[in-house]
PDB file of C-alpha atoms and ligand atoms in Angstrom:
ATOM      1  CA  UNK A  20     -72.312  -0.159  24.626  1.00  0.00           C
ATOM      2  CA  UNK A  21     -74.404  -2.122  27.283  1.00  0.00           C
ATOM      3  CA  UNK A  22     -74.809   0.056  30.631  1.00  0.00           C
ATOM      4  CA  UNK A  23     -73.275  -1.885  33.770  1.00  0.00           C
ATOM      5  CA  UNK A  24     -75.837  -2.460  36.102  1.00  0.00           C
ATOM      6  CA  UNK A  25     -75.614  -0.516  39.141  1.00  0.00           C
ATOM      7  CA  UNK A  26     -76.477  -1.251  42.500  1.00  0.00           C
ATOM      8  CA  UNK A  27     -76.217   1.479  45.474  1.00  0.00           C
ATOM      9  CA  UNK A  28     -77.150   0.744  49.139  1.00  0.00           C
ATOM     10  CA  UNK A  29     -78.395   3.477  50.713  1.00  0.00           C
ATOM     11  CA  UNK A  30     -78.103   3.039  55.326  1.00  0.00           C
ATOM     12  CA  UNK A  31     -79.751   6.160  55.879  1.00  0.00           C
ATOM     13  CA  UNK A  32     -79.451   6.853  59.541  1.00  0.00           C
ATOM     14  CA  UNK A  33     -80.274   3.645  60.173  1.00  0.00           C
ATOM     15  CA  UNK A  34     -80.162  -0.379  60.351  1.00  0.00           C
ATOM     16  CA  UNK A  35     -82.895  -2.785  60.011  1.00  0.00           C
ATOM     17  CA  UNK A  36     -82.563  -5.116  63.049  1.00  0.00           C
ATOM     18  CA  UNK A  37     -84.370  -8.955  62.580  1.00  0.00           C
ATOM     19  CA  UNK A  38     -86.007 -10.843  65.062  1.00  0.00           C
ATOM     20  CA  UNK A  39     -87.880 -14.010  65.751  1.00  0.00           C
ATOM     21  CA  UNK A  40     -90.676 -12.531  63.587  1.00  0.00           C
ATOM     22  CA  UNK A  41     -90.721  -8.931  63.129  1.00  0.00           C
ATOM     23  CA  UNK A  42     -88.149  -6.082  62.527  1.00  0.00           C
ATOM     24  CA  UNK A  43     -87.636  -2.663  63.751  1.00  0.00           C
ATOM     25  CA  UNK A  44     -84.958  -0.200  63.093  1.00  0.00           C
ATOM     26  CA  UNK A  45     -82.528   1.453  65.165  1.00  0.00           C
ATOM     27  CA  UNK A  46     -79.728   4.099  64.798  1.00  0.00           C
ATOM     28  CA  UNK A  47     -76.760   2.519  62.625  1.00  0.00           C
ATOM     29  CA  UNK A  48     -73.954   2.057  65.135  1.00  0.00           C
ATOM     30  CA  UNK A  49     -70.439   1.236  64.316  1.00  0.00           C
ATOM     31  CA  UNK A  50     -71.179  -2.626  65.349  1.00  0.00           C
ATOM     32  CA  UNK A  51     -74.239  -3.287  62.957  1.00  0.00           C
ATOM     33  CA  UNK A  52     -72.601  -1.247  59.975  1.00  0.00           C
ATOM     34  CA  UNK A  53     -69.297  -3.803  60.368  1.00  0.00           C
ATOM     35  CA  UNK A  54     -72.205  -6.884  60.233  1.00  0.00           C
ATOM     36  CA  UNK A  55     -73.532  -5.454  57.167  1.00  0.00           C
ATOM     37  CA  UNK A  56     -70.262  -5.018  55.366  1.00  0.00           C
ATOM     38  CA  UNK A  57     -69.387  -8.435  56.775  1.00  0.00           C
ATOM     39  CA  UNK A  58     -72.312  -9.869  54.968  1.00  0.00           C
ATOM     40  CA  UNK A  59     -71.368  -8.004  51.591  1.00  0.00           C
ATOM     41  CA  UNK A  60     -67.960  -8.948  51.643  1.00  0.00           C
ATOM     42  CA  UNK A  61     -68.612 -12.360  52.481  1.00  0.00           C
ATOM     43  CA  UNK A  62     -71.152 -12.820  49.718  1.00  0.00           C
ATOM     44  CA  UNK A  63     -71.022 -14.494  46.603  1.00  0.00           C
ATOM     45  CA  UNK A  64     -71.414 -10.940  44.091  1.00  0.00           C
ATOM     46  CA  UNK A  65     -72.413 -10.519  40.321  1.00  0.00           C
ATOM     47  CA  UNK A  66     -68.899  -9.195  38.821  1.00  0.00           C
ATOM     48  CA  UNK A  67     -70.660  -7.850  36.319  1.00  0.00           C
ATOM     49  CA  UNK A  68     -72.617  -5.216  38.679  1.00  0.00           C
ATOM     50  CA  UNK A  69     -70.948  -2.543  40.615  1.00  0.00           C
ATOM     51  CA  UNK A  70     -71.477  -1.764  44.116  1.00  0.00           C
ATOM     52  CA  UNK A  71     -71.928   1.358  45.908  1.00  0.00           C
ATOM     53  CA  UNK A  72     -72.770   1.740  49.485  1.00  0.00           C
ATOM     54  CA  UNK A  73     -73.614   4.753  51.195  1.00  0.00           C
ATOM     55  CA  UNK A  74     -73.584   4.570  55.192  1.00  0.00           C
ATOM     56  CA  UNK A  75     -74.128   7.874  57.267  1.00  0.00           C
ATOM     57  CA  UNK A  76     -71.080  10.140  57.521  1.00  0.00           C
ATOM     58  CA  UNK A  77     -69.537   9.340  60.571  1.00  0.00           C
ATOM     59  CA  UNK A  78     -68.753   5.915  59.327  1.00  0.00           C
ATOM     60  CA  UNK A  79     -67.783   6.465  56.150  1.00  0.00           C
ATOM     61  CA  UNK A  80     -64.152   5.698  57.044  1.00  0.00           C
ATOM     62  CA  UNK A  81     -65.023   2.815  59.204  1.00  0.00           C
ATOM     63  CA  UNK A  82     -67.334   1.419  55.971  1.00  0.00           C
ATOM     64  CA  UNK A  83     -64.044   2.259  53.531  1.00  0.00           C
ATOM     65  CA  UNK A  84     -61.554   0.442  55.773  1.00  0.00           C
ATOM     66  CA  UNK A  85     -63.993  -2.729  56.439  1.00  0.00           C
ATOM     67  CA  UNK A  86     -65.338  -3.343  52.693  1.00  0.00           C
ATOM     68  CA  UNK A  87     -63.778  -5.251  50.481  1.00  0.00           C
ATOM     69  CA  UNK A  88     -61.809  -3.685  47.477  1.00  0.00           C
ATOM     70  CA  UNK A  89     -63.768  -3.175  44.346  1.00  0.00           C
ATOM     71  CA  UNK A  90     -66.689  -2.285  46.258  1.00  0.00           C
ATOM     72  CA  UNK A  91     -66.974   1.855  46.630  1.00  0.00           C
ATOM     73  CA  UNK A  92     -68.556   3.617  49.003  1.00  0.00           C
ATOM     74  CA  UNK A  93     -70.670   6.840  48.909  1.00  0.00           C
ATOM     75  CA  UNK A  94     -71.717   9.917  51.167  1.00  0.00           C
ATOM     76  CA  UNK A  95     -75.029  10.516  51.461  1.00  0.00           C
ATOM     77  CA  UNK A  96     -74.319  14.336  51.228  1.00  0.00           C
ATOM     78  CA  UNK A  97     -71.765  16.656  50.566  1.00  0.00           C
ATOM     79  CA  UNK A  98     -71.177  20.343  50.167  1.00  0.00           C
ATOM     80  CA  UNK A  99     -70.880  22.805  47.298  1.00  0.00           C
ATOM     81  CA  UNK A 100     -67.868  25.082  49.010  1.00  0.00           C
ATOM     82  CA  UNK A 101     -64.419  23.926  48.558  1.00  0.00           C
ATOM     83  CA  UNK A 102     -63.400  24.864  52.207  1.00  0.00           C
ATOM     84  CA  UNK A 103     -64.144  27.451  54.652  1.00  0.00           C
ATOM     85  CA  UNK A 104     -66.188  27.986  58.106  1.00  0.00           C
ATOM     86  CA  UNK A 105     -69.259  25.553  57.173  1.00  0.00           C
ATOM     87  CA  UNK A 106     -70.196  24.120  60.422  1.00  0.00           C
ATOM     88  CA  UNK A 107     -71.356  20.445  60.201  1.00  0.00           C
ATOM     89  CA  UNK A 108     -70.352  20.514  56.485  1.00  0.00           C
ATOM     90  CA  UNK A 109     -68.342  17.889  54.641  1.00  0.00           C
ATOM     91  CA  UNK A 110     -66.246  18.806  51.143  1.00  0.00           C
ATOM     92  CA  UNK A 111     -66.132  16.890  47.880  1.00  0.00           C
ATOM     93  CA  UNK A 112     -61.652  16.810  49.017  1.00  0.00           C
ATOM     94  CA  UNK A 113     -62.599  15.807  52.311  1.00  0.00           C
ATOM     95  CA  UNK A 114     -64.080  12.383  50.684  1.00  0.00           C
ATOM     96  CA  UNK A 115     -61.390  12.085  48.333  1.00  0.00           C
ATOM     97  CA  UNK A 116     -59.057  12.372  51.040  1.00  0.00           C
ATOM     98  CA  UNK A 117     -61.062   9.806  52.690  1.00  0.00           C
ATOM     99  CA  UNK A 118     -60.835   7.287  49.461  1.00  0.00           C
ATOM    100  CA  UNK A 119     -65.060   7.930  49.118  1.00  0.00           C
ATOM    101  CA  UNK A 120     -65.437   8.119  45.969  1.00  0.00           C
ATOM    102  CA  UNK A 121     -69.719   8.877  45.105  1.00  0.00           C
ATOM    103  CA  UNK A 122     -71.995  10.994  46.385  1.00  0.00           C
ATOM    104  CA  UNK A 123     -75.653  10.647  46.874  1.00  0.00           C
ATOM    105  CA  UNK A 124     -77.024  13.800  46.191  1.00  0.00           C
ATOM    106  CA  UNK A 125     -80.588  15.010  46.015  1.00  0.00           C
ATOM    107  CA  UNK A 126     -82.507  12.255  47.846  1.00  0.00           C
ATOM    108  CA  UNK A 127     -86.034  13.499  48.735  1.00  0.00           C
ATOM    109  CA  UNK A 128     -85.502  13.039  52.502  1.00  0.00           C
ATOM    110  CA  UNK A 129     -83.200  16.004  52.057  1.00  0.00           C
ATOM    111  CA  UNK A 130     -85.176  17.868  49.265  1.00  0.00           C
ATOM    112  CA  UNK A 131     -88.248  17.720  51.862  1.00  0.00           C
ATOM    113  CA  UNK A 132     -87.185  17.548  55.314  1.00  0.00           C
ATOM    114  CA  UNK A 133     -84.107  19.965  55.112  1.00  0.00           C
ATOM    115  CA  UNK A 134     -85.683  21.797  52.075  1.00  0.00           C
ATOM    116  CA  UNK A 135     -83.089  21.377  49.583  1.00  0.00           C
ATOM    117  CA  UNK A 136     -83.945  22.674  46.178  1.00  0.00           C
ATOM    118  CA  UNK A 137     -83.193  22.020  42.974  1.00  0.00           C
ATOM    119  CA  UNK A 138     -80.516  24.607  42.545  1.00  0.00           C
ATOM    120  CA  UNK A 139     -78.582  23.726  45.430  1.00  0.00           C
ATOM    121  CA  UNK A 140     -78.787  20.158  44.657  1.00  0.00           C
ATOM    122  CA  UNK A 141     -77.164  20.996  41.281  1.00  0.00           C
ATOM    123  CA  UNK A 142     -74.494  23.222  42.837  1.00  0.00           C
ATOM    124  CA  UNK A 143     -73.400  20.223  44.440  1.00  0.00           C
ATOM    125  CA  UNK A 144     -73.642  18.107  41.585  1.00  0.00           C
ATOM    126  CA  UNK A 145     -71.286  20.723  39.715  1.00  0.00           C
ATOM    127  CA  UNK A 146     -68.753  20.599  43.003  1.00  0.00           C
ATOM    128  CA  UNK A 147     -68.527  16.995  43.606  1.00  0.00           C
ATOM    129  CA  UNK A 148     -68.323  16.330  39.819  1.00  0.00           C
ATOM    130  CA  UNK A 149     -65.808  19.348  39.270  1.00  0.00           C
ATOM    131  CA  UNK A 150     -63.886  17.631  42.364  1.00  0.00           C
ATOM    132  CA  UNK A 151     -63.828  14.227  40.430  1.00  0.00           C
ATOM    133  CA  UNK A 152     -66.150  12.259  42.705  1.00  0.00           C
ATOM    134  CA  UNK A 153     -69.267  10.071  40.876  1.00  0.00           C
ATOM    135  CA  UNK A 154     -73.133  11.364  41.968  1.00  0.00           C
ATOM    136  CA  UNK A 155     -76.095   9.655  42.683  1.00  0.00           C
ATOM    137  CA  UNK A 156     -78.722  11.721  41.632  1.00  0.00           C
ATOM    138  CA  UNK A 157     -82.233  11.431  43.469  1.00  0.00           C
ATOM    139  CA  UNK A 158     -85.304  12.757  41.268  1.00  0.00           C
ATOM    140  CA  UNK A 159     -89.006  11.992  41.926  1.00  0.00           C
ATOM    141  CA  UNK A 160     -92.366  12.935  42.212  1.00  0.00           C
ATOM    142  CA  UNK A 161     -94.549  12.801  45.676  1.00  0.00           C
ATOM    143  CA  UNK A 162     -98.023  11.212  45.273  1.00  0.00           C
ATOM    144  CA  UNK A 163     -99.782  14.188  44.939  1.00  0.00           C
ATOM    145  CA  UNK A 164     -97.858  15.372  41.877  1.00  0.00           C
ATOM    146  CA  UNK A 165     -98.054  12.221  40.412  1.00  0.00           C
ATOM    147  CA  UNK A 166    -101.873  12.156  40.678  1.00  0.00           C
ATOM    148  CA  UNK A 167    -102.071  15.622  39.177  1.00  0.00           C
ATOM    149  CA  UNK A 168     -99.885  13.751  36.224  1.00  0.00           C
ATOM    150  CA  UNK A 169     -96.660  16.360  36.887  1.00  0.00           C
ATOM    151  CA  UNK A 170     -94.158  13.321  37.278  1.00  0.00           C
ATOM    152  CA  UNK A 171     -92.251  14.126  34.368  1.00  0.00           C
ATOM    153  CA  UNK A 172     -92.788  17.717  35.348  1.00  0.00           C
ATOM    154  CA  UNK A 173     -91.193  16.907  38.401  1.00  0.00           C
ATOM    155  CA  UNK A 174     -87.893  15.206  37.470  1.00  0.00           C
ATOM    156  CA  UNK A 175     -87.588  16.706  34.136  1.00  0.00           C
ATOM    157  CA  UNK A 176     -86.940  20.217  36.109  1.00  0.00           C
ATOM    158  CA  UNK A 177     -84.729  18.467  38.872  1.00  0.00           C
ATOM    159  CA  UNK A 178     -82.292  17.108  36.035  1.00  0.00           C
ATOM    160  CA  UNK A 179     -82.527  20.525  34.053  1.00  0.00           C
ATOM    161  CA  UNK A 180     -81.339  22.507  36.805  1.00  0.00           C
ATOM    162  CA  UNK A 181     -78.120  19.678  36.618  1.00  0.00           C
ATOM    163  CA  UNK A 182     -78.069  20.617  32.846  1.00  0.00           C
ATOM    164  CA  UNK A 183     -77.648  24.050  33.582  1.00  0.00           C
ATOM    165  CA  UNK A 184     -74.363  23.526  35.558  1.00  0.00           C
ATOM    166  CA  UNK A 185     -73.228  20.303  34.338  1.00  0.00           C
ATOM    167  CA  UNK A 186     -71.571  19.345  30.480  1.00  0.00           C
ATOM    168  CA  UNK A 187     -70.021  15.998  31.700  1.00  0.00           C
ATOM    169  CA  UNK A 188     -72.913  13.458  32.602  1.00  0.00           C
ATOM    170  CA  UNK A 189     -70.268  10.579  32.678  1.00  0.00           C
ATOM    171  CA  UNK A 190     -69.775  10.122  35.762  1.00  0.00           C
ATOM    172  CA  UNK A 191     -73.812  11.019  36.975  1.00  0.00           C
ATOM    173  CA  UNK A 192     -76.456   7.833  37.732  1.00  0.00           C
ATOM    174  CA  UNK A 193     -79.511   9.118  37.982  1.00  0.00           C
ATOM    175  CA  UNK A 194     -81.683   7.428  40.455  1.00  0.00           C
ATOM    176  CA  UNK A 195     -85.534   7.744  39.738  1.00  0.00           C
ATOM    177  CA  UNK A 196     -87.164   7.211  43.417  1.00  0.00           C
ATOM    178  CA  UNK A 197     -90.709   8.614  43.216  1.00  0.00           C
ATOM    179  CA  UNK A 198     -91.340   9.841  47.222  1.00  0.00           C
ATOM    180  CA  UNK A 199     -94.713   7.574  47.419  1.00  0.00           C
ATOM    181  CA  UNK A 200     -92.262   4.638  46.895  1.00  0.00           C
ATOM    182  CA  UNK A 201     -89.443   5.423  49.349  1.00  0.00           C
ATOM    183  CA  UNK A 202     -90.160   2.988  52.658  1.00  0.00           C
ATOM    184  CA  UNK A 203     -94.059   2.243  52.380  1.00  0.00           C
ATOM    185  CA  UNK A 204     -93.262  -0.810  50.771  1.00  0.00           C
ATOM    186  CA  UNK A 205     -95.584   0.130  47.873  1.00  0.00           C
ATOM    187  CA  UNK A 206     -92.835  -0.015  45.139  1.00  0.00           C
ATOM    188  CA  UNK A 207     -93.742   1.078  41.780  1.00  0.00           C
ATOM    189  CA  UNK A 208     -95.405  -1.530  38.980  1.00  0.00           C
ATOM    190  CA  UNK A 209     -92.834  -2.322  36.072  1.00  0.00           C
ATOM    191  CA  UNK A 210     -94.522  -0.503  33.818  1.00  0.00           C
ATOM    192  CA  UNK A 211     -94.937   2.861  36.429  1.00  0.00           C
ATOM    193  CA  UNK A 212     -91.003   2.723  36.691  1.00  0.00           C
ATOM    194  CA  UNK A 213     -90.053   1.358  33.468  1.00  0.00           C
ATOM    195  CA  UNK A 214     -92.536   4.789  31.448  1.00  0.00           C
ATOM    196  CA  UNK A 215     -90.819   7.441  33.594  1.00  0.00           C
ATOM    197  CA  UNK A 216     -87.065   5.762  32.817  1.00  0.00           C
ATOM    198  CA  UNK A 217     -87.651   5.855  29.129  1.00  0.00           C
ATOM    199  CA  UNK A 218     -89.047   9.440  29.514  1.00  0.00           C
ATOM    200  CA  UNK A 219     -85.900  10.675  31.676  1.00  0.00           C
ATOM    201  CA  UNK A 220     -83.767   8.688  28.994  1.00  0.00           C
ATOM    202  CA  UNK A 221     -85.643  10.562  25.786  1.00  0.00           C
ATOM    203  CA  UNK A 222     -85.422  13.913  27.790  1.00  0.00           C
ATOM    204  CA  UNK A 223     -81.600  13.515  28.129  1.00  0.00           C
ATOM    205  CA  UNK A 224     -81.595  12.378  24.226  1.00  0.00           C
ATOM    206  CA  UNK A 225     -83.383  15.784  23.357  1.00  0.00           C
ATOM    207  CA  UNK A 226     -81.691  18.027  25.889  1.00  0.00           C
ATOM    208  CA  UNK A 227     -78.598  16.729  26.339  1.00  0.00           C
ATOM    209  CA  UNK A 228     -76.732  14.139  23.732  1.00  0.00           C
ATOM    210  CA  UNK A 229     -77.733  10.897  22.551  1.00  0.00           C
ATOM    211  CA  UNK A 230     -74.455   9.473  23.766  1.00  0.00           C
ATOM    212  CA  UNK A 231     -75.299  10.795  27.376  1.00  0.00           C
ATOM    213  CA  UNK A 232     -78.973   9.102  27.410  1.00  0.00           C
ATOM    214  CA  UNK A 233     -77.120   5.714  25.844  1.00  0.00           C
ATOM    215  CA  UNK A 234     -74.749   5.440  28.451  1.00  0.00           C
ATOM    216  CA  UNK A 235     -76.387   7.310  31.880  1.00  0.00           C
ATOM    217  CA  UNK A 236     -77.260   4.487  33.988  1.00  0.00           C
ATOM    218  CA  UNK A 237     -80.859   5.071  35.469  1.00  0.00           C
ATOM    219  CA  UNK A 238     -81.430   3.708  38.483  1.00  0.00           C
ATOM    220  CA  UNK A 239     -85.213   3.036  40.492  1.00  0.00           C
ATOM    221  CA  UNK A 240     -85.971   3.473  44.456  1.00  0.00           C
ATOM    222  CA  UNK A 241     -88.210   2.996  46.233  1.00  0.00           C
ATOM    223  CA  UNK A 242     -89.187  -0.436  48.148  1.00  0.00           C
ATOM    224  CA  UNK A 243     -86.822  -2.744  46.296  1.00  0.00           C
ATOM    225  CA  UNK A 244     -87.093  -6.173  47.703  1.00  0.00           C
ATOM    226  CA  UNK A 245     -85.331  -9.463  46.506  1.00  0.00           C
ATOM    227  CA  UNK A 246     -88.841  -9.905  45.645  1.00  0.00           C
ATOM    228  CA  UNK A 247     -89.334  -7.289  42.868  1.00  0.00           C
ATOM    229  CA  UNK A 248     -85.940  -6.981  42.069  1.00  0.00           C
ATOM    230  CA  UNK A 249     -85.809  -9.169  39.318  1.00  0.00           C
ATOM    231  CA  UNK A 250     -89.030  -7.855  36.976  1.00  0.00           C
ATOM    232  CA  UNK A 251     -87.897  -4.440  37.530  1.00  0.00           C
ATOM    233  CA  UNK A 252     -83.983  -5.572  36.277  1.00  0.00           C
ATOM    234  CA  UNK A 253     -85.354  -6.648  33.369  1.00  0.00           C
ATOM    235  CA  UNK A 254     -86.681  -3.636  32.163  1.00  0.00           C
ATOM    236  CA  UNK A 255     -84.866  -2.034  29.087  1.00  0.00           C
ATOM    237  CA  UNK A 256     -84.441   1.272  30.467  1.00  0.00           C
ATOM    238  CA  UNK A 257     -83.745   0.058  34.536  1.00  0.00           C
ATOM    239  CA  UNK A 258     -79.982  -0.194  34.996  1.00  0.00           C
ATOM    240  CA  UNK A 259     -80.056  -0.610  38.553  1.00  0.00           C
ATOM    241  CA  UNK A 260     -81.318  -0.254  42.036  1.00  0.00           C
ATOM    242  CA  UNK A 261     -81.004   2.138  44.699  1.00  0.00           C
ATOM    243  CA  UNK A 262     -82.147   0.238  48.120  1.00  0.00           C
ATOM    244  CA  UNK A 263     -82.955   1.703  51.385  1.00  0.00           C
ATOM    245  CA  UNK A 264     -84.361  -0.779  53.681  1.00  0.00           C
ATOM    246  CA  UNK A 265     -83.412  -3.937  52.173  1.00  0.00           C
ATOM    247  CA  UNK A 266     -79.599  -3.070  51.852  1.00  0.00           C
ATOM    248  CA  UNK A 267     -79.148  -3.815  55.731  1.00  0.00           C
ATOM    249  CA  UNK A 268     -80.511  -7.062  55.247  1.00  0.00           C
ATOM    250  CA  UNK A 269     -79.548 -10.027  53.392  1.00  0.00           C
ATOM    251  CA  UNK A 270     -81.777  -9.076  50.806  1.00  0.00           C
ATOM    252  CA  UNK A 271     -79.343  -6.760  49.274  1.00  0.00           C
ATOM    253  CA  UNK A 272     -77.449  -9.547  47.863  1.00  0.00           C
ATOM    254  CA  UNK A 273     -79.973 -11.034  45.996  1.00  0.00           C
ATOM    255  CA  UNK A 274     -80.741  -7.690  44.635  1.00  0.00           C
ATOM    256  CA  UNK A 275     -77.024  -6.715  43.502  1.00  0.00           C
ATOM    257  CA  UNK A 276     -77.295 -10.288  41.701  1.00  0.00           C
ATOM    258  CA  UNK A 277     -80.969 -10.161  40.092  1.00  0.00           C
ATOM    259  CA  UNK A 278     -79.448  -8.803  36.849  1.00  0.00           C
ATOM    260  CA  UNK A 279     -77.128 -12.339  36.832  1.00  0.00           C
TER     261      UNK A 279
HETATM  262  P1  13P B  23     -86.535   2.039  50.656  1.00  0.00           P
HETATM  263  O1  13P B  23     -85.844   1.003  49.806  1.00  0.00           O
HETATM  264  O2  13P B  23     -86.422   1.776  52.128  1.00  0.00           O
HETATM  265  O3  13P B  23     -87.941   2.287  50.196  1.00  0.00           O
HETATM  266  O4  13P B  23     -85.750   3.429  50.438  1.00  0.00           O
HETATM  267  C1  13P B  23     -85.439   3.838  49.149  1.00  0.00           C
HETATM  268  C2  13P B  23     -84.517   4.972  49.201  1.00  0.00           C
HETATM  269  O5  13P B  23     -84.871   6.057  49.651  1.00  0.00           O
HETATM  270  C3  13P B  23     -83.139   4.772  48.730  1.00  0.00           C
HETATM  271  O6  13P B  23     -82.451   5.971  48.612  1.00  0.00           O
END
């Protein structure tokens, strides 16, 4: 069974504005995330390649109301608790209610900066896939692990800690975004991304099923342009993208279609 490519957009906390000439980025605001849904909606998409976009919380129900049907949007968080006093907290039944139906979970922005680690990121893997909701889940390596040749160290251990709480891997894409990648604009070579996809896919073969590592879409991150989109697509064991920067551009739509 051939994977369906996958293509998530991921707005961070912000929005690439574009000038005569240069670009900076500002806060997303409820005007610039209705432009970039505008542009999605408006574009001509790849059927064939499904669409996730993942604005920052607040918007989440302005994203789901504005976005064309078809399309599916995604948190960029969510807790492990059901309910309860959690300040600033958001529940997997809180997006259902909310018709958000992914999660990202794991990204390294939270896995450094609010020190997430690997066995809370799998607790919430285990709630938001008990709860029925599909996850996005971030894995990769920082330079200097990868230079001490730990990569698949690295993610290996992030997806076992999944393993441990997790049986059902259908509805799981696992996005492979090594941390030197993520918004330097140095993206990973073909090969770089293509050897640590096969060896996530052979680690889910021997550890998991080999139905699960057939049919677990594996996505890359990190710098994805509308210029290296289309090498990396082509790769046997790269299902899909998951964009930061270049989702709030026009970019993205060249990068949902460079599997067409
Ligand atoms: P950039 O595409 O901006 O490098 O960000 C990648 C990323 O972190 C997506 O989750």
């Amino acid at each position: 069974m051939a994977r369906q490519f996958f293509v998530g957009g991921n707005f961070k906390m912000s929005v690439v504005l574009c000038g005569v000439g240069r670009e900076h980025a500002v806060n997303g605001s409820v005007e610039t995330i209705k432009k970039i849904i505008g542009l999605i909606n408006d574009a001509k998409l790849d059927p064939k390649t499904e669409v996730v976009i993942a604005p920052p919380a607040l918007y989440l129900l302005l994203a789901r109301e504005h976005l064309k049907p078809g399309l599916e949007i995604a948190a960029q968080n969510v807790f492990d608790k059901p309910n309860g006093a959690f300040t600033g907290e958001i529940s997997v039944d809180q997006l259902k209610d909310s018709n958000i139906t992914w999660t990202l979970l794991g990204h390294s922005e939270r896995r450094v900066v609010l020190q997430e680690d690997d066995q809370f990121v799998a607790s919430k893997t285990k709630a938001a896939l008990d709860g029925g909701i599909g996850v996005i889940f971030c894995c990769g390596e920082s330079l200097e692990q990868r230079e001490s040749n730990k990569t698949i160290d690295v993610v290996t251990s992030q997806l076992r800690a999944v393993k441990e709480k997790v049986a059902d891997w259908s509805k799981i894409v696992i996005a492979y975004e090594p941390i030197w990648a993520i918004g330097t604009g140095k993206v990973a070579s073909t090969e770089q991304a293509q050897e640590v996809h096969a060896a996530i896919r052979s680690w889910l073969k021997k550890e998991v099923s080999e139905k699960v590592a057939e049919e677990t879409r594996i996505i890359y991150g990190g710098s994805v342009s509308e210029k290296n989109c289309k090498d990396l697509s082509k790769q046997a064991d790269i299902d899909g993208f998951l964009v930061g920067g270049a989702s709030l551009k026009p970019a993205f739509i060249d990068i949902i279609n460079s599997h067409l």
